[in-house]
């Protein structure tokens, strides 16, 4: 995989910022959770496609509903993106559910449990 150019890095940042604003304030779909975050965006160098990693705080049903809502609002989101950003092409966005935050929280809980058990064993001895 080749390294991103400065131009592509700037485009990624602008698309991330604009996409976050559109999801937070522009979409009125009740399926989309208010605790939705755009974690990362990768726009292809030809500006035709875009991958957006989305994190949703909540249970699996909330995550599923949010992803369905985003996919159904894809045309609206793309139109808003085109009006906000002055790009040669407006990328087709593919949404990917990012569960890294949830994974990190679960690992932190497990570490705390293990540390709590080891402290209790240390006190008993």
PDB file of C-alpha atoms in Angstrom:
ATOM      1  CA  UNK A   1       0.000   0.000   0.000  1.00  0.00           C
ATOM      2  CA  UNK A   2       1.447   3.333  -0.992  1.00  0.00           C
ATOM      3  CA  UNK A   3       1.757   6.296   1.285  1.00  0.00           C
ATOM      4  CA  UNK A   4      -0.941   8.991   1.166  1.00  0.00           C
ATOM      5  CA  UNK A   5       0.002  12.269  -0.469  1.00  0.00           C
ATOM      6  CA  UNK A   6      -0.490  15.541   1.357  1.00  0.00           C
ATOM      7  CA  UNK A   7      -3.437  16.346  -0.905  1.00  0.00           C
ATOM      8  CA  UNK A   8      -5.122  13.018  -0.183  1.00  0.00           C
ATOM      9  CA  UNK A   9      -4.539  13.434   3.569  1.00  0.00           C
ATOM     10  CA  UNK A  10      -6.208  16.865   3.475  1.00  0.00           C
ATOM     11  CA  UNK A  11      -9.146  15.515   1.479  1.00  0.00           C
ATOM     12  CA  UNK A  12      -9.555  12.685   4.000  1.00  0.00           C
ATOM     13  CA  UNK A  13      -9.648  15.202   6.842  1.00  0.00           C
ATOM     14  CA  UNK A  14     -12.194  17.445   5.132  1.00  0.00           C
ATOM     15  CA  UNK A  15     -14.445  14.532   4.201  1.00  0.00           C
ATOM     16  CA  UNK A  16     -14.236  13.236   7.790  1.00  0.00           C
ATOM     17  CA  UNK A  17     -15.195  16.622   9.243  1.00  0.00           C
ATOM     18  CA  UNK A  18     -18.017  17.242   6.762  1.00  0.00           C
ATOM     19  CA  UNK A  19     -19.398  13.699   7.027  1.00  0.00           C
ATOM     20  CA  UNK A  20     -19.440  13.995  10.820  1.00  0.00           C
ATOM     21  CA  UNK A  21     -21.399  17.239  10.616  1.00  0.00           C
ATOM     22  CA  UNK A  22     -23.904  15.777   8.144  1.00  0.00           C
ATOM     23  CA  UNK A  23     -24.516  12.684  10.275  1.00  0.00           C
ATOM     24  CA  UNK A  24     -24.756  14.685  13.501  1.00  0.00           C
ATOM     25  CA  UNK A  25     -27.055  17.448  12.312  1.00  0.00           C
ATOM     26  CA  UNK A  26     -28.370  16.821   8.839  1.00  0.00           C
ATOM     27  CA  UNK A  27     -30.036  13.441   8.890  1.00  0.00           C
ATOM     28  CA  UNK A  28     -33.463  13.161  10.468  1.00  0.00           C
ATOM     29  CA  UNK A  29     -33.710   9.347  10.267  1.00  0.00           C
ATOM     30  CA  UNK A  30     -34.732   7.989  13.716  1.00  0.00           C
ATOM     31  CA  UNK A  31     -32.797   4.754  13.090  1.00  0.00           C
ATOM     32  CA  UNK A  32     -29.484   6.600  13.272  1.00  0.00           C
ATOM     33  CA  UNK A  33     -28.231   6.677  16.843  1.00  0.00           C
ATOM     34  CA  UNK A  34     -27.294  10.093  18.268  1.00  0.00           C
ATOM     35  CA  UNK A  35     -24.114   8.446  19.601  1.00  0.00           C
ATOM     36  CA  UNK A  36     -22.657   7.838  16.124  1.00  0.00           C
ATOM     37  CA  UNK A  37     -19.060   8.825  15.412  1.00  0.00           C
ATOM     38  CA  UNK A  38     -17.040   8.832  12.195  1.00  0.00           C
ATOM     39  CA  UNK A  39     -13.745   7.322  13.285  1.00  0.00           C
ATOM     40  CA  UNK A  40     -11.738   7.344  10.075  1.00  0.00           C
ATOM     41  CA  UNK A  41     -12.213   8.067   6.389  1.00  0.00           C
ATOM     42  CA  UNK A  42     -10.156   6.881   3.436  1.00  0.00           C
ATOM     43  CA  UNK A  43     -10.851   8.492   0.057  1.00  0.00           C
ATOM     44  CA  UNK A  44      -9.310   6.758  -2.944  1.00  0.00           C
ATOM     45  CA  UNK A  45      -6.787   8.871  -4.892  1.00  0.00           C
ATOM     46  CA  UNK A  46      -9.145   9.033  -7.897  1.00  0.00           C
ATOM     47  CA  UNK A  47     -11.916  10.448  -5.616  1.00  0.00           C
ATOM     48  CA  UNK A  48     -14.415   7.839  -6.833  1.00  0.00           C
ATOM     49  CA  UNK A  49     -14.801   5.786  -3.653  1.00  0.00           C
ATOM     50  CA  UNK A  50     -14.593   6.388   0.058  1.00  0.00           C
ATOM     51  CA  UNK A  51     -14.530   4.061   3.056  1.00  0.00           C
ATOM     52  CA  UNK A  52     -15.901   5.479   6.295  1.00  0.00           C
ATOM     53  CA  UNK A  53     -15.415   3.656   9.598  1.00  0.00           C
ATOM     54  CA  UNK A  54     -18.415   4.349  11.829  1.00  0.00           C
ATOM     55  CA  UNK A  55     -18.585   3.714  15.580  1.00  0.00           C
ATOM     56  CA  UNK A  56     -21.972   3.438  17.291  1.00  0.00           C
ATOM     57  CA  UNK A  57     -22.307   3.467  21.051  1.00  0.00           C
ATOM     58  CA  UNK A  58     -25.050   1.042  22.031  1.00  0.00           C
ATOM     59  CA  UNK A  59     -26.192  -2.527  21.613  1.00  0.00           C
ATOM     60  CA  UNK A  60     -26.079  -4.609  18.434  1.00  0.00           C
ATOM     61  CA  UNK A  61     -29.586  -3.579  17.399  1.00  0.00           C
ATOM     62  CA  UNK A  62     -28.665   0.124  17.584  1.00  0.00           C
ATOM     63  CA  UNK A  63     -25.561  -0.548  15.502  1.00  0.00           C
ATOM     64  CA  UNK A  64     -27.539  -2.495  12.906  1.00  0.00           C
ATOM     65  CA  UNK A  65     -30.270   0.172  12.705  1.00  0.00           C
ATOM     66  CA  UNK A  66     -27.711   2.956  12.360  1.00  0.00           C
ATOM     67  CA  UNK A  67     -25.889   1.190   9.533  1.00  0.00           C
ATOM     68  CA  UNK A  68     -29.200   0.589   7.715  1.00  0.00           C
ATOM     69  CA  UNK A  69     -30.151   4.245   8.201  1.00  0.00           C
ATOM     70  CA  UNK A  70     -26.820   5.446   6.832  1.00  0.00           C
ATOM     71  CA  UNK A  71     -27.087   3.176   3.800  1.00  0.00           C
ATOM     72  CA  UNK A  72     -30.618   4.375   3.058  1.00  0.00           C
ATOM     73  CA  UNK A  73     -29.522   8.028   3.369  1.00  0.00           C
ATOM     74  CA  UNK A  74     -26.483   7.519   1.114  1.00  0.00           C
ATOM     75  CA  UNK A  75     -27.862   9.700  -1.700  1.00  0.00           C
ATOM     76  CA  UNK A  76     -28.675  12.572   0.644  1.00  0.00           C
ATOM     77  CA  UNK A  77     -25.287  12.334   2.353  1.00  0.00           C
ATOM     78  CA  UNK A  78     -23.466  12.310  -0.975  1.00  0.00           C
ATOM     79  CA  UNK A  79     -25.433  15.329  -2.225  1.00  0.00           C
ATOM     80  CA  UNK A  80     -24.668  17.252   0.988  1.00  0.00           C
ATOM     81  CA  UNK A  81     -21.004  16.280   0.723  1.00  0.00           C
ATOM     82  CA  UNK A  82     -20.909  17.571  -2.848  1.00  0.00           C
ATOM     83  CA  UNK A  83     -22.448  20.902  -1.843  1.00  0.00           C
ATOM     84  CA  UNK A  84     -20.048  21.357   1.108  1.00  0.00           C
ATOM     85  CA  UNK A  85     -16.815  20.242  -0.584  1.00  0.00           C
ATOM     86  CA  UNK A  86     -15.519  21.456  -3.910  1.00  0.00           C
ATOM     87  CA  UNK A  87     -14.126  18.206  -5.307  1.00  0.00           C
ATOM     88  CA  UNK A  88     -13.826  17.094  -8.911  1.00  0.00           C
ATOM     89  CA  UNK A  89     -15.785  13.937  -8.069  1.00  0.00           C
ATOM     90  CA  UNK A  90     -17.977  13.205  -5.076  1.00  0.00           C
ATOM     91  CA  UNK A  91     -16.978   9.789  -3.724  1.00  0.00           C
ATOM     92  CA  UNK A  92     -19.355   6.859  -3.314  1.00  0.00           C
ATOM     93  CA  UNK A  93     -19.264   6.131   0.428  1.00  0.00           C
ATOM     94  CA  UNK A  94     -19.017   2.622   1.872  1.00  0.00           C
ATOM     95  CA  UNK A  95     -19.770   2.414   5.593  1.00  0.00           C
ATOM     96  CA  UNK A  96     -17.834  -0.013   7.780  1.00  0.00           C
ATOM     97  CA  UNK A  97     -18.823  -0.638  11.386  1.00  0.00           C
ATOM     98  CA  UNK A  98     -15.830   0.069  13.625  1.00  0.00           C
ATOM     99  CA  UNK A  99     -15.960  -1.820  16.908  1.00  0.00           C
ATOM    100  CA  UNK A 100     -12.494  -0.909  18.167  1.00  0.00           C
ATOM    101  CA  UNK A 101     -13.815   1.323  20.978  1.00  0.00           C
ATOM    102  CA  UNK A 102     -16.179  -1.394  22.177  1.00  0.00           C
ATOM    103  CA  UNK A 103     -13.336  -3.917  22.008  1.00  0.00           C
ATOM    104  CA  UNK A 104     -11.093  -1.602  24.031  1.00  0.00           C
ATOM    105  CA  UNK A 105     -13.765  -1.090  26.697  1.00  0.00           C
ATOM    106  CA  UNK A 106     -14.300  -4.864  27.004  1.00  0.00           C
ATOM    107  CA  UNK A 107     -10.553  -5.491  27.311  1.00  0.00           C
ATOM    108  CA  UNK A 108     -10.270  -2.766  29.949  1.00  0.00           C
ATOM    109  CA  UNK A 109     -13.075  -4.385  31.973  1.00  0.00           C
ATOM    110  CA  UNK A 110     -11.378  -7.783  31.750  1.00  0.00           C
ATOM    111  CA  UNK A 111      -8.062  -6.307  32.885  1.00  0.00           C
ATOM    112  CA  UNK A 112      -9.793  -4.599  35.823  1.00  0.00           C
ATOM    113  CA  UNK A 113     -11.458  -7.918  36.777  1.00  0.00           C
ATOM    114  CA  UNK A 114      -8.139  -9.773  36.703  1.00  0.00           C
ATOM    115  CA  UNK A 115      -6.406  -7.023  38.694  1.00  0.00           C
ATOM    116  CA  UNK A 116      -9.230  -7.062  41.253  1.00  0.00           C
ATOM    117  CA  UNK A 117      -8.932 -10.834  41.660  1.00  0.00           C
ATOM    118  CA  UNK A 118      -5.150 -10.629  42.092  1.00  0.00           C
ATOM    119  CA  UNK A 119      -5.541  -7.916  44.776  1.00  0.00           C
ATOM    120  CA  UNK A 120      -8.062 -10.066  46.657  1.00  0.00           C
ATOM    121  CA  UNK A 121      -5.677 -13.045  46.550  1.00  0.00           C
ATOM    122  CA  UNK A 122      -2.859 -10.806  47.775  1.00  0.00           C
ATOM    123  CA  UNK A 123      -4.972  -9.662  50.755  1.00  0.00           C
ATOM    124  CA  UNK A 124      -5.949 -13.239  51.690  1.00  0.00           C
ATOM    125  CA  UNK A 125      -2.359 -14.458  51.840  1.00  0.00           C
TER     126      UNK A 125
END
